[in-house]
Amino acid sequence: MTTDIDTRQTVRVDLGARAYDIVIGPGALQETGERVVALASGARCAIVTDENVAPLHLGPLADALSAAGIASTPIVLPPGEATKGFDHLQQTVEALLEARLERGDLVVALGGGVIGDLAGFAAAVTRRGMDFVQVPTSLLAQVDSSVGGKTGINAPQGKNLVGAFHQPRLVIADTGVLDTLPAREFRAGYAEIAKYGLIGDAPFFAWLEENLDAIMDGGPARTDAIARSCRAKADIVARDEREAGERALLNLGHTFGHALEAITGYRSDILVHGEGVAIGMVLAHAFSARMNLASPDDARRVAAHLERAGLPTDLSAIRSHIADADTLMDFIAQDKKVSRGALTFILTRGIGEAFIARDVPPSEVRAFLKDTLES
Amino acid sequence: MTTDIDTRQTVRVDLGARAYDIVIGPGALQETGERVVALASGARCAIVTDENVAPLHLGPLADALSAAGIASTPIVLPPGEATKGFDHLQQTVEALLEARLERGDLVVALGGGVIGDLAGFAAAVTRRGMDFVQVPTSLLAQVDSSVGGKTGINAPQGKNLVGAFHQPRLVIADTGVLDTLPAREFRAGYAEIAKYGLIGDAPFFAWLEENLDAIMDGGPARTDAIARSCRAKADIVARDEREAGERALLNLGHTFGHALEAITGYRSDILVHGEGVAIGMVLAHAFSARMNLASPDDARRVAAHLERAGLPTDLSAIRSHIADADTLMDFIAQDKKVSRGALTFILTRGIGEAFIARDVPPSEVRAFLKDTLES
């Protein structure tokens, strides 16, 4: 396997003293060693990964580090969302300490969103803060969770309720590793790419509509789509690192989506995160249309595109899990984006024109959900 | 009980956007409600405390909050160092979530160093960062652990190896509550007061020598000693919040002290933290004298003062727990202040002239310990 340096794109996340690069392209993983040496000469590494990813990518990554003179210790965890809890956080932290890593050493997260979030959080709290590098291996992680420094684990009270803002020193998004993803997981990650167009970049959404097949097939269009997504997220994060305001736009589709994930018991055989976001984005557009904020044509256009990408766009497939609108409302109210009892939603005035709507009347949302469920 | 506002002293920790006050004096606890309202109007609170402190101070604190219109939920943990681990961190975080506290609400830590460190860390990671207030009830916590934002828990590999830098929004050091402390615990906290004189303020150390009896008796001298200690720590923290340099001076006596705590199994019936620090400070001065950095007279003066304060100042009381110098060296090398294999110690050129010595030859330390153990 040779690297194709001509196809490499770099996106800078401009956070002053905490600024870092996202390196995107096929074969980027093989450059991890030299890039880590450039960051932290003399550092040792621990590679945190899971049992699904390890057979595919742990060896090549450890070799790439070793070729640059960097010793690494593997920490291999079980795959799946259930890993993202206190038990495996403790296990990971203690493994980092047991490996005698010091403050100047590095934690490398090799995997999807679960591994990135967990390993990043473990790095944040071990010795009160170790540096870490993200090597995301899922599309979702490459365009979303590996960028921006949100790390954490789940609690019985909800997902991602425990964590830290802790920026990586470097993100290596090797687009070649996406070829090993199951098709359904790739499509789910695509929902987050479409999200960036819907939030604030109508031309990007139109470009996605034109280039969907090429992106699904791989090649330069896929790398472009990922780089443009990372650019969009990096810009928002640079302006609002700790989600005091604008960063909340990244939750477009997520309040509905999280509630749908919760109501289906977080069972990935029923609904994965990106699928919930896809349905959630369609619902956010439809609700915005109902509130006379946006044209119903936009909601239809969003649904049509996500459907063409192979994503669910309505509640039909999970209808049997939703007793009624009130039950769904309860799950929405439990979402952590509730502020002092008021409902905050990301709504839109049209494609590329999302905005933060505070004090959305719960009664309107309930009525919308009731009509949607009965239609 | 009336508050004596004339005896109140306030020390500002100057950390820009994260600046906060330490309010010191008898009866200060009763003002917590109004001060919290001034910080975060409309916030709710959880009070994290332990079973020893709760019967003494939980009621008065909850009443003070309630009088200012603030509802609070108590979270009462078992007392002792064993509480400072992953199990009780998880329990505390989940209790905060169960109480439905949101990001703008407050965690109040009511207790000694264990409670402050644990509750502060729980606040740091719950919802990726909640505000917290320290209400330290031990002398050690008032002059050291409640100030400066170091929070965390212990790991099997060592103390305080897991945590976060998370500054409180306010510290309320009610000197009146110290009257409820066991004498031994008060004396142990006094070691940290003496430390500030030894690090960088020879006149303060001389003042302590003159006023020791008055400080032990309580009253204005005690409040002065606490305020001057907080001032010393606040100044260092303001200049070096994350211990990139100067803040390491606060570890005077701690590398030896931690090793002594570890070698005696962290058994508080044998040695508590402040006692380890007292012995450690005497050793640091004696080692500095041996290295011809400081006069042996200073080491003798330090030992004499700490002995007058009722603190242990040599290894005699714990000699049976120390097999030999090599064993003690192993514990020293495990301390987290080891950087890339080299030994960093806080040494001194005399009283009030401590400095960070990097690359201290381990052979010199071993020889010093050997002679000390055999003398």
XYZ file of C-alpha atoms in Angstrom:
750
model
C 0.000 0.000 0.000
C 1.441 3.334 -1.008
C 0.324 6.700 0.254
C -0.919 9.246 -2.210
C 0.352 12.507 -0.826
C -1.265 14.474 -3.656
C -4.695 13.618 -2.334
C -3.872 14.716 1.228
C -5.884 17.611 2.652
C -5.178 19.383 5.925
C -7.742 21.316 7.953
C -6.517 23.512 10.799
C -8.643 23.830 13.937
C -7.754 27.329 15.033
C -7.814 27.286 18.827
C -4.777 29.376 19.700
C -2.463 27.446 21.998
C -4.646 24.368 21.471
C -4.738 24.568 17.647
C -4.268 21.324 15.701
C -4.395 19.779 12.248
C -6.812 17.277 10.788
C -4.952 15.340 8.097
C -7.332 13.727 5.607
C -6.738 11.303 2.763
C -6.056 7.693 1.753
C -3.086 6.142 3.532
C -2.741 8.954 6.104
C -2.516 6.392 8.920
C 0.915 5.335 7.680
C 2.251 8.836 8.360
C 1.171 8.815 12.001
C 4.662 8.026 13.273
C 6.471 10.926 11.653
C 3.654 13.320 12.521
C 3.702 12.245 16.177
C 7.465 12.670 16.336
C 7.045 16.190 14.964
C 4.552 16.920 17.761
C 6.224 15.265 20.708
C 9.722 13.987 20.136
C 10.660 11.258 22.584
C 7.089 10.581 23.662
C 5.755 7.075 24.155
C 2.223 6.056 23.111
C -0.678 3.919 24.176
C -3.064 2.922 21.385
C -6.628 2.553 22.635
C -8.805 0.571 20.232
C -11.516 -2.113 20.155
C -11.679 -5.787 19.221
C -13.249 -5.049 15.828
C -10.732 -2.421 14.764
C -7.605 -4.070 16.217
C -7.335 -6.930 13.671
C -7.651 -4.434 10.804
C -5.624 -1.398 11.807
C -3.729 -1.869 15.088
C -0.760 -3.631 13.466
C -0.275 -1.029 10.703
C -0.568 1.838 13.201
C 1.876 0.274 15.686
C 4.263 -0.379 12.760
C 3.971 3.210 11.572
C 4.814 4.439 15.077
C 7.610 1.928 15.501
C 9.163 2.930 12.160
C 9.444 6.446 13.596
C 11.057 5.103 16.763
C 7.968 5.323 18.978
C 7.150 2.474 21.345
C 3.437 1.838 21.856
C 1.300 -0.165 24.263
C -2.043 -1.479 22.943
C -5.197 -1.223 25.057
C -7.947 -3.251 23.369
C -11.532 -2.816 24.586
C -14.783 -4.562 23.684
C -16.627 -2.960 20.742
C -19.943 -1.176 21.103
C -21.689 1.642 22.913
C -21.754 -0.275 26.211
C -17.989 0.215 26.449
C -18.532 3.961 26.879
C -19.101 3.862 30.635
C -17.314 4.204 33.965
C -16.040 0.596 34.011
C -14.033 0.892 30.822
C -12.969 4.433 31.628
C -11.397 3.127 34.817
C -9.883 0.164 32.976
C -8.350 2.465 30.356
C -6.997 4.991 32.861
C -5.432 2.253 34.966
C -3.914 0.660 31.849
C -2.359 4.020 30.920
C -0.892 4.334 34.415
C 0.229 0.714 34.415
C 2.093 1.406 31.148
C 3.867 4.176 33.101
C 2.940 6.846 30.578
C 3.866 10.299 31.805
C 2.336 13.695 31.145
C 4.342 14.334 27.959
C 3.372 10.960 26.465
C 0.454 10.384 24.099
C -2.795 8.481 24.034
C -3.778 7.457 20.500
C -7.470 6.711 19.930
C -7.870 4.255 17.043
C -11.504 3.542 16.256
C -14.968 4.999 15.902
C -16.803 7.484 18.083
C -16.979 5.240 21.146
C -13.209 4.728 21.250
C -12.463 8.381 20.452
C -14.785 9.691 23.142
C -13.635 7.201 25.779
C -9.905 7.383 25.052
C -10.031 11.175 24.807
C -11.743 11.369 28.188
C -9.242 8.923 29.693
C -6.449 11.156 28.373
C -8.174 14.243 29.815
C -8.231 12.840 33.358
C -5.075 10.715 33.553
C -2.409 12.701 35.444
C -4.856 15.643 35.123
C -4.430 15.775 31.370
C -2.358 13.857 28.818
C -2.063 14.715 25.156
C -3.952 12.588 22.686
C -4.223 11.910 18.978
C -7.372 10.825 17.195
C -7.139 8.221 14.423
C -10.834 7.856 13.544
C -11.755 4.750 11.558
C -15.477 5.370 10.979
C -16.963 8.036 8.746
C -18.965 9.396 11.674
C -15.811 9.799 13.754
C -13.867 11.348 10.865
C -16.393 14.087 10.162
C -17.773 14.632 13.645
C -16.695 13.081 16.916
C -12.905 13.171 16.430
C -12.947 16.930 15.828
C -13.689 19.561 18.453
C -12.581 18.107 21.763
C -15.821 16.773 23.202
C -14.884 13.610 25.061
C -16.882 11.541 27.492
C -18.877 8.540 28.526
C -22.526 7.660 29.078
C -24.377 7.558 32.396
C -27.535 5.646 33.291
C -29.262 9.060 33.082
C -28.253 9.616 29.456
C -25.569 9.585 26.804
C -22.441 11.760 27.011
C -23.453 13.204 30.388
C -19.967 12.698 31.834
C -16.885 14.074 30.130
C -14.480 16.872 29.405
C -13.596 19.360 26.732
C -10.151 18.108 25.750
C -8.762 18.887 22.307
C -6.587 16.344 20.500
C -3.118 17.406 19.353
C -3.712 15.896 15.912
C -6.402 14.055 13.957
C -5.456 11.534 11.271
C -8.472 10.728 9.093
C -7.328 7.981 6.756
C -10.110 7.787 4.167
C -8.725 4.462 2.954
C -9.784 2.698 6.165
C -13.415 3.542 5.401
C -13.381 0.774 2.773
C -13.489 -1.691 5.662
C -16.742 -0.224 7.053
C -20.089 -1.986 6.719
C -22.254 -0.070 4.199
C -24.877 0.751 6.812
C -22.299 2.368 9.082
C -20.900 4.407 6.205
C -24.374 5.691 5.319
C -25.036 6.595 8.941
C -21.877 8.697 8.978
C -23.021 10.373 5.795
C -25.935 11.931 7.694
C -23.426 14.098 9.573
C -21.840 15.234 6.298
C -25.234 16.305 4.967
C -25.781 18.097 8.293
C -22.994 20.609 7.598
C -24.688 21.644 4.358
C -28.040 21.933 6.079
C -26.658 24.015 8.964
C -24.939 26.756 7.045
C -23.772 25.893 3.534
C -26.509 25.490 0.904
C -23.958 25.249 -1.956
C -22.277 22.331 -0.157
C -25.660 20.595 0.173
C -26.272 21.104 -3.552
C -22.786 19.723 -4.267
C -23.614 16.669 -2.149
C -26.824 16.158 -4.136
C -24.782 16.160 -7.342
C -21.900 14.041 -6.086
C -23.616 11.506 -3.854
C -22.741 8.479 -5.993
C -19.079 9.491 -6.291
C -18.843 9.992 -2.512
C -20.364 6.577 -1.867
C -17.915 5.017 -4.346
C -14.838 6.530 -2.639
C -12.041 8.450 -4.318
C -11.395 12.196 -4.383
C -15.064 13.204 -3.981
C -15.208 11.325 -0.682
C -12.040 12.989 0.582
C -13.436 16.378 -0.490
C -16.716 15.744 1.336
C -14.885 14.738 4.516
C -12.479 17.692 4.356
C -15.296 20.160 3.773
C -17.198 18.685 6.718
C -14.165 18.927 8.983
C -13.618 22.521 7.806
C -17.227 23.397 8.700
C -16.950 21.844 12.143
C -13.498 23.329 12.787
C -14.785 26.833 12.019
C -17.686 26.513 14.430
C -15.527 24.968 17.173
C -12.895 27.707 16.777
C -15.552 30.335 17.374
C -17.313 28.552 20.263
C -15.152 25.826 21.777
C -17.312 25.193 24.847
C -20.742 25.477 23.300
C -21.716 28.771 24.881
C -23.690 29.571 21.731
C -23.167 28.823 18.049
C -21.709 25.339 18.545
C -25.201 24.165 19.466
C -26.006 24.379 15.730
C -24.102 21.108 15.370
C -27.033 19.525 17.206
C -29.302 19.947 14.178
C -31.452 16.816 14.156
C -29.903 15.598 17.401
C -32.617 16.426 19.919
C -35.140 14.363 17.970
C -32.412 11.868 17.048
C -31.267 11.259 20.628
C -34.857 10.735 21.733
C -35.344 8.153 18.974
C -32.131 6.364 19.954
C -33.269 6.335 23.584
C -36.807 5.143 22.838
C -35.407 2.233 20.807
C -33.147 1.310 23.714
C -29.895 2.278 21.937
C -30.159 -1.005 20.027
C -27.907 -0.663 17.004
C -29.825 -3.397 15.183
C -32.805 -1.027 15.203
C -31.322 2.445 14.899
C -27.759 3.771 14.933
C -26.838 7.359 15.796
C -26.542 8.637 12.225
C -29.901 7.133 11.328
C -31.506 8.878 14.274
C -29.877 12.130 13.142
C -31.169 11.614 9.586
C -34.750 11.209 10.806
C -34.181 14.032 13.296
C -33.001 16.442 10.576
C -36.061 15.684 8.468
C -38.272 16.245 11.533
C -36.464 19.531 12.326
C -37.129 20.761 8.791
C -40.747 19.586 8.859
C -41.333 21.211 12.248
C -39.731 24.437 10.985
C -42.099 24.358 8.008
C -45.068 23.775 10.312
C -43.993 26.813 12.355
C -43.958 28.803 9.094
C -40.220 29.353 9.424
C -39.222 27.491 6.287
C -40.751 26.136 3.076
C -42.147 22.586 3.122
C -40.231 22.109 -0.148
C -36.964 22.214 1.785
C -38.131 19.482 4.140
C -39.059 17.345 1.125
C -35.703 18.026 -0.526
C -33.814 16.991 2.619
C -35.832 13.801 2.950
C -35.318 12.942 -0.721
C -31.560 13.344 -0.498
C -31.131 11.359 2.704
C -33.375 8.646 1.320
C -31.222 8.433 -1.795
C -28.226 8.023 0.560
C -29.949 4.949 1.982
C -30.967 6.551 5.278
C -34.308 6.320 7.089
C -36.200 9.611 6.875
C -39.410 8.992 8.790
C -40.648 7.103 11.834
C -42.173 4.153 9.937
C -39.374 1.669 10.626
C -39.395 2.365 14.386
C -43.088 3.237 14.774
C -43.784 0.138 16.893
C -41.308 1.331 19.547
C -43.094 4.647 20.079
C -46.194 4.345 22.236
C -47.384 7.886 21.689
C -46.315 11.516 21.364
C -46.198 12.015 25.144
C -43.685 9.215 25.609
C -41.502 10.674 22.895
C -41.791 14.115 24.509
C -40.529 12.663 27.804
C -37.400 11.418 26.087
C -36.913 14.800 24.422
C -37.194 16.594 27.764
C -34.520 14.313 29.243
C -32.004 15.342 26.585
C -29.180 17.344 28.105
C -29.795 20.288 25.803
C -32.758 21.230 27.967
C -31.838 24.454 29.765
C -33.698 25.285 32.993
C -36.829 23.506 31.807
C -37.175 25.349 28.471
C -36.826 23.458 25.178
C -33.992 24.502 22.907
C -34.149 23.200 19.342
C -32.094 23.783 16.241
C -34.639 24.937 13.671
C -34.160 26.326 10.188
C -35.299 29.027 7.799
C -34.309 26.828 4.871
C -31.416 24.699 3.642
C -28.180 26.179 4.998
C -30.031 28.480 7.393
C -30.259 26.639 10.696
C -30.564 28.645 13.904
C -30.818 28.107 17.651
C -34.427 28.439 18.810
C -34.723 28.842 22.570
C -38.068 28.567 24.377
C -39.737 26.409 21.756
C -43.238 25.774 23.167
C -43.405 22.105 24.253
C -47.093 22.084 23.295
C -46.213 22.827 19.650
C -43.643 20.042 19.575
C -46.116 17.615 21.121
C -48.818 18.518 18.610
C -46.331 18.129 15.743
C -45.231 14.711 16.985
C -48.858 13.617 17.478
C -49.750 14.560 13.912
C -46.568 12.973 12.574
C -47.208 9.713 14.427
C -50.824 9.576 13.284
C -50.124 10.410 9.639
C -23.923 32.155 66.731
C -23.265 35.535 65.194
C -20.866 36.234 62.407
C -18.060 38.636 62.996
C -17.743 40.499 59.740
C -14.869 42.596 61.077
C -12.649 39.536 61.223
C -13.427 38.506 57.646
C -10.526 38.434 55.189
C -10.842 37.927 51.444
C -8.100 36.634 49.179
C -8.566 36.932 45.422
C -7.208 34.164 43.181
C -6.397 36.152 40.067
C -7.066 33.825 37.150
C -8.745 36.137 34.660
C -12.101 34.719 33.600
C -11.732 32.027 36.262
C -10.816 34.383 39.136
C -12.478 33.763 42.492
C -12.499 34.785 46.138
C -11.461 32.890 49.225
C -13.487 34.229 52.136
C -11.827 33.515 55.466
C -13.025 34.007 59.037
C -15.211 32.712 61.862
C -18.852 32.184 60.842
C -18.199 32.594 57.109
C -20.200 29.417 56.409
C -23.395 31.239 57.355
C -22.878 33.680 54.499
C -22.670 30.951 51.852
C -26.249 31.477 50.695
C -25.992 35.166 49.896
C -22.579 34.706 48.307
C -23.848 31.869 46.086
C -26.840 33.952 45.013
C -24.459 36.748 44.045
C -22.526 34.258 41.885
C -25.318 32.322 40.279
C -28.786 33.637 40.850
C -31.427 30.954 40.418
C -28.978 28.072 40.630
C -29.703 24.945 42.590
C -27.052 23.138 44.664
C -25.895 19.705 45.637
C -23.863 19.530 48.856
C -21.276 16.754 48.760
C -19.996 15.855 52.235
C -19.063 12.872 54.400
C -20.596 11.066 57.345
C -18.264 12.751 59.839
C -18.857 16.295 58.643
C -22.592 15.995 57.913
C -23.780 15.872 61.561
C -21.720 18.984 62.371
C -22.074 21.286 59.395
C -24.537 20.001 56.767
C -27.600 21.378 58.531
C -26.178 24.896 59.043
C -24.963 25.032 55.428
C -28.275 23.818 53.982
C -30.060 26.348 56.211
C -27.770 29.159 55.026
C -28.532 28.254 51.413
C -32.222 27.855 52.073
C -32.402 31.268 53.785
C -31.130 32.726 50.507
C -33.776 30.820 48.554
C -31.485 28.059 47.269
C -32.669 24.462 47.271
C -29.968 21.873 47.946
C -29.643 18.112 47.657
C -27.227 16.393 50.095
C -24.859 13.675 48.875
C -23.242 12.044 51.913
C -20.235 9.773 51.371
C -18.209 7.580 53.723
C -15.281 9.411 55.393
C -11.654 8.610 54.655
C -9.102 8.403 51.889
C -10.655 5.199 50.463
C -13.618 7.294 49.293
C -11.338 9.075 46.831
C -11.627 6.474 44.054
C -13.575 5.603 40.916
C -16.488 3.983 42.799
C -17.430 7.093 44.741
C -16.673 9.352 41.794
C -19.262 7.418 39.794
C -21.693 7.449 42.721
C -21.315 11.220 43.112
C -21.657 11.978 39.389
C -24.755 9.819 39.103
C -26.263 11.453 42.190
C -25.689 14.893 40.618
C -27.415 13.739 37.433
C -30.197 12.056 39.399
C -30.809 15.370 41.176
C -31.257 16.838 37.684
C -28.665 19.526 38.231
C -27.924 21.398 35.029
C -24.798 23.131 33.793
C -25.563 26.435 35.541
C -26.172 24.762 38.897
C -23.569 24.340 41.620
C -21.776 21.553 43.414
C -20.799 22.529 46.972
C -17.957 20.535 48.542
C -18.323 20.527 52.340
C -15.460 18.720 54.037
C -11.755 18.089 54.084
C -9.373 17.399 51.249
C -10.921 14.083 50.240
C -14.365 15.599 49.771
C -13.020 18.720 48.056
C -10.897 16.760 45.608
C -13.615 14.225 44.827
C -16.530 16.651 44.588
C -14.474 19.086 42.535
C -13.550 16.331 40.106
C -17.176 15.165 39.922
C -18.166 18.765 39.101
C -15.419 18.947 36.454
C -16.738 15.937 34.535
C -20.504 16.096 35.071
C -22.086 17.527 31.909
C -18.487 18.327 30.856
C -18.097 20.866 33.625
C -20.308 22.246 36.381
C -19.444 25.122 38.674
C -18.475 24.313 42.223
C -17.888 25.979 45.576
C -15.446 24.783 48.203
C -16.429 24.917 51.873
C -13.331 23.346 53.456
C -13.752 22.137 57.041
C -10.203 20.993 57.805
C -7.182 23.235 58.229
C -5.359 21.312 55.493
C -8.207 21.915 53.048
C -8.512 25.594 54.015
C -4.872 26.427 53.380
C -4.088 23.992 50.606
C -6.399 21.618 48.768
C -9.454 23.874 48.405
C -7.417 26.551 46.645
C -5.951 26.243 43.153
C -8.247 23.931 41.234
C -6.466 20.614 41.518
C -9.201 18.001 41.790
C -9.011 14.243 41.502
C -9.048 10.751 42.869
C -6.526 8.037 43.630
C -5.641 5.046 41.460
C -4.107 1.718 42.496
C -0.903 3.097 40.939
C -0.795 6.126 43.220
C -2.543 9.066 44.814
C -4.122 11.854 42.771
C -3.173 10.233 39.469
C -6.655 10.809 37.999
C -8.234 14.241 37.938
C -8.710 17.628 36.379
C -7.697 21.234 36.816
C -11.041 22.766 37.680
C -11.165 26.007 39.634
C -13.940 26.620 42.181
C -16.113 29.713 41.790
C -15.723 30.533 45.480
C -14.013 29.200 48.603
C -15.580 29.716 52.041
C -13.028 28.994 54.769
C -14.953 29.261 58.033
C -12.223 29.281 60.677
C -14.851 28.629 63.344
C -15.433 25.077 62.117
C -11.802 24.239 62.877
C -12.734 24.098 66.560
C -14.443 20.779 65.807
C -11.223 19.223 64.457
C -9.205 16.632 66.387
C -5.945 18.222 67.583
C -3.817 15.839 65.540
C -5.608 16.800 62.333
C -5.199 20.499 63.106
C -1.458 20.066 63.653
C -1.147 18.124 60.411
C -2.755 21.019 58.538
C -0.331 23.374 60.226
C 2.538 21.723 58.346
C 1.159 23.223 55.114
C 1.019 26.684 56.707
C 4.672 26.423 57.710
C 5.407 25.273 54.146
C 4.463 28.675 52.683
C 7.016 30.397 54.892
C 9.660 27.848 53.985
C 9.005 28.125 50.239
C 9.282 31.849 49.766
C 8.556 33.992 52.809
C 11.128 33.906 55.588
C 9.412 36.768 57.521
C 6.194 34.726 57.563
C 8.091 31.752 58.977
C 9.590 33.978 61.661
C 6.093 35.316 62.410
C 4.855 31.734 62.750
C 7.678 30.976 65.194
C 6.574 33.937 67.303
C 2.846 33.322 67.092
C 2.570 29.546 67.163
C 0.741 29.392 70.488
C -1.799 32.026 69.450
C -2.454 30.215 66.158
C -3.013 26.943 67.980
C -5.397 28.682 70.399
C -7.570 30.166 67.624
C -8.635 33.770 67.239
C -7.262 36.465 64.937
C -3.743 34.993 64.690
C -5.202 31.783 63.287
C -7.275 33.681 60.716
C -4.189 35.706 59.780
C -2.088 32.581 59.336
C -4.748 30.979 57.124
C -5.255 34.118 55.040
C -1.525 34.594 54.545
C -1.213 30.935 53.469
C -4.089 31.282 51.006
C -2.503 34.484 49.662
C 0.805 32.666 49.107
C -0.865 29.791 47.305
C -3.145 32.071 45.276
C -0.159 34.062 44.015
C 1.672 30.966 42.852
C -1.439 29.452 41.245
C -2.211 32.715 39.443
C 1.247 32.652 37.887
C 1.269 28.941 37.004
C -2.203 27.425 37.067
C -1.295 24.098 35.445
C 2.044 23.477 37.107
C 4.217 24.082 34.071
C 6.864 25.470 36.431
C 6.755 27.454 39.641
C 3.677 25.727 41.083
C 5.836 22.677 41.699
C 7.340 24.636 44.642
C 4.155 23.768 46.523
C 5.446 20.217 46.574
C 8.170 21.127 49.098
C 8.408 18.106 51.378
C 5.870 16.202 49.306
C 8.084 13.836 47.322
C 9.542 12.448 50.555
C 6.172 12.821 52.271
C 4.214 10.884 49.647
C 6.761 8.082 49.739
C 6.396 7.885 53.532
C 2.606 7.805 53.250
C 2.843 5.037 50.656
C 5.370 2.956 52.601
C 3.127 3.066 55.681
C 0.173 1.923 53.551
C -1.712 5.219 53.777
C -2.765 4.198 57.275
C -3.920 7.347 59.006
C -3.335 5.768 62.404
C 0.370 5.696 61.529
C 0.920 8.800 59.390
C -1.423 11.416 57.931
C -0.552 13.586 54.953
C 0.522 16.677 56.907
C 2.764 14.578 59.127
C 4.410 13.078 56.043
C 4.899 16.592 54.702
C 6.422 17.755 58.014
C 8.992 14.952 57.958
C 9.464 15.519 54.217
C 10.211 19.224 54.698
C 12.808 18.465 57.338
C 14.373 15.873 55.011
C 14.342 18.339 52.101
C 16.201 20.879 54.240
C 18.631 18.274 55.545
C 19.303 16.955 52.037
C 19.828 20.530 50.798
C 22.352 21.055 53.596
C 24.117 17.804 52.674
C 24.351 19.023 49.071
C 25.943 22.245 50.409
C 23.008 24.275 49.143
C 21.818 25.483 52.537
C 23.030 25.797 56.095
C 22.414 22.857 58.462
C 21.206 25.487 60.941
C 18.127 26.058 58.783
C 17.290 22.369 58.803
C 17.581 22.365 62.593
C 15.405 25.475 62.868
C 12.688 23.913 60.691
C 12.731 20.710 62.712
C 12.558 22.645 65.991
C 9.544 24.663 64.899
C 7.572 21.724 63.505
C 8.372 19.721 66.638
C 7.036 22.548 68.780
C 3.861 22.402 66.662
C 3.493 18.773 67.713
C 4.537 17.297 64.376
C 6.890 14.383 63.718
C 10.170 15.586 62.247
C 12.182 12.422 61.705
C 11.707 8.796 60.709
C 11.859 7.345 64.228
C 8.112 6.799 64.649
C 7.763 4.967 61.323
C 11.235 3.417 61.162
C 9.862 -0.126 61.500
C 7.875 0.286 58.281
C 10.944 1.100 56.186
C 12.982 -1.952 55.254
C 15.867 -0.011 53.750
C 16.860 2.971 51.638
C 16.290 1.079 48.363
C 12.675 0.342 49.234
C 12.084 3.984 50.074
C 13.744 5.012 46.794
C 11.333 2.773 44.857
C 8.391 4.633 46.390
C 10.017 7.965 45.563
C 10.525 6.937 41.929
C 6.828 5.996 41.674
C 5.757 9.478 42.658
C 4.109 11.270 39.770
C 6.556 14.175 39.889
C 9.110 11.951 38.192
C 9.625 13.379 34.696
C 10.991 11.022 32.010
C 12.949 9.015 34.534
C 14.805 11.970 36.132
C 14.186 12.923 39.776
C 12.750 16.373 40.403
C 12.905 17.612 43.984
C 12.069 20.853 45.696
C 15.273 21.825 47.458
C 16.237 25.006 49.262
C 19.011 27.523 49.705
C 17.613 28.420 53.121
C 14.347 29.310 54.833
C 12.107 31.047 52.295
C 14.390 30.117 49.386
C 13.019 26.890 47.955
C 13.667 26.061 44.306
C 12.896 23.346 41.765
C 15.883 21.046 41.325
C 15.626 18.899 38.189
C 17.942 15.958 37.571
C 18.766 15.329 41.194
C 21.113 12.303 41.123
C 19.188 9.311 42.515
C 22.459 7.985 43.951
C 22.786 11.078 46.163
C 19.237 10.692 47.430
C 19.781 7.011 48.129
C 22.998 7.696 50.036
C 21.267 10.424 52.057
C 18.394 8.122 52.955
C 20.778 5.324 53.869
C 22.705 7.575 56.251
C 19.472 9.003 57.660
C 18.019 5.538 58.287
C 21.216 4.316 59.916
C 21.745 7.347 62.130
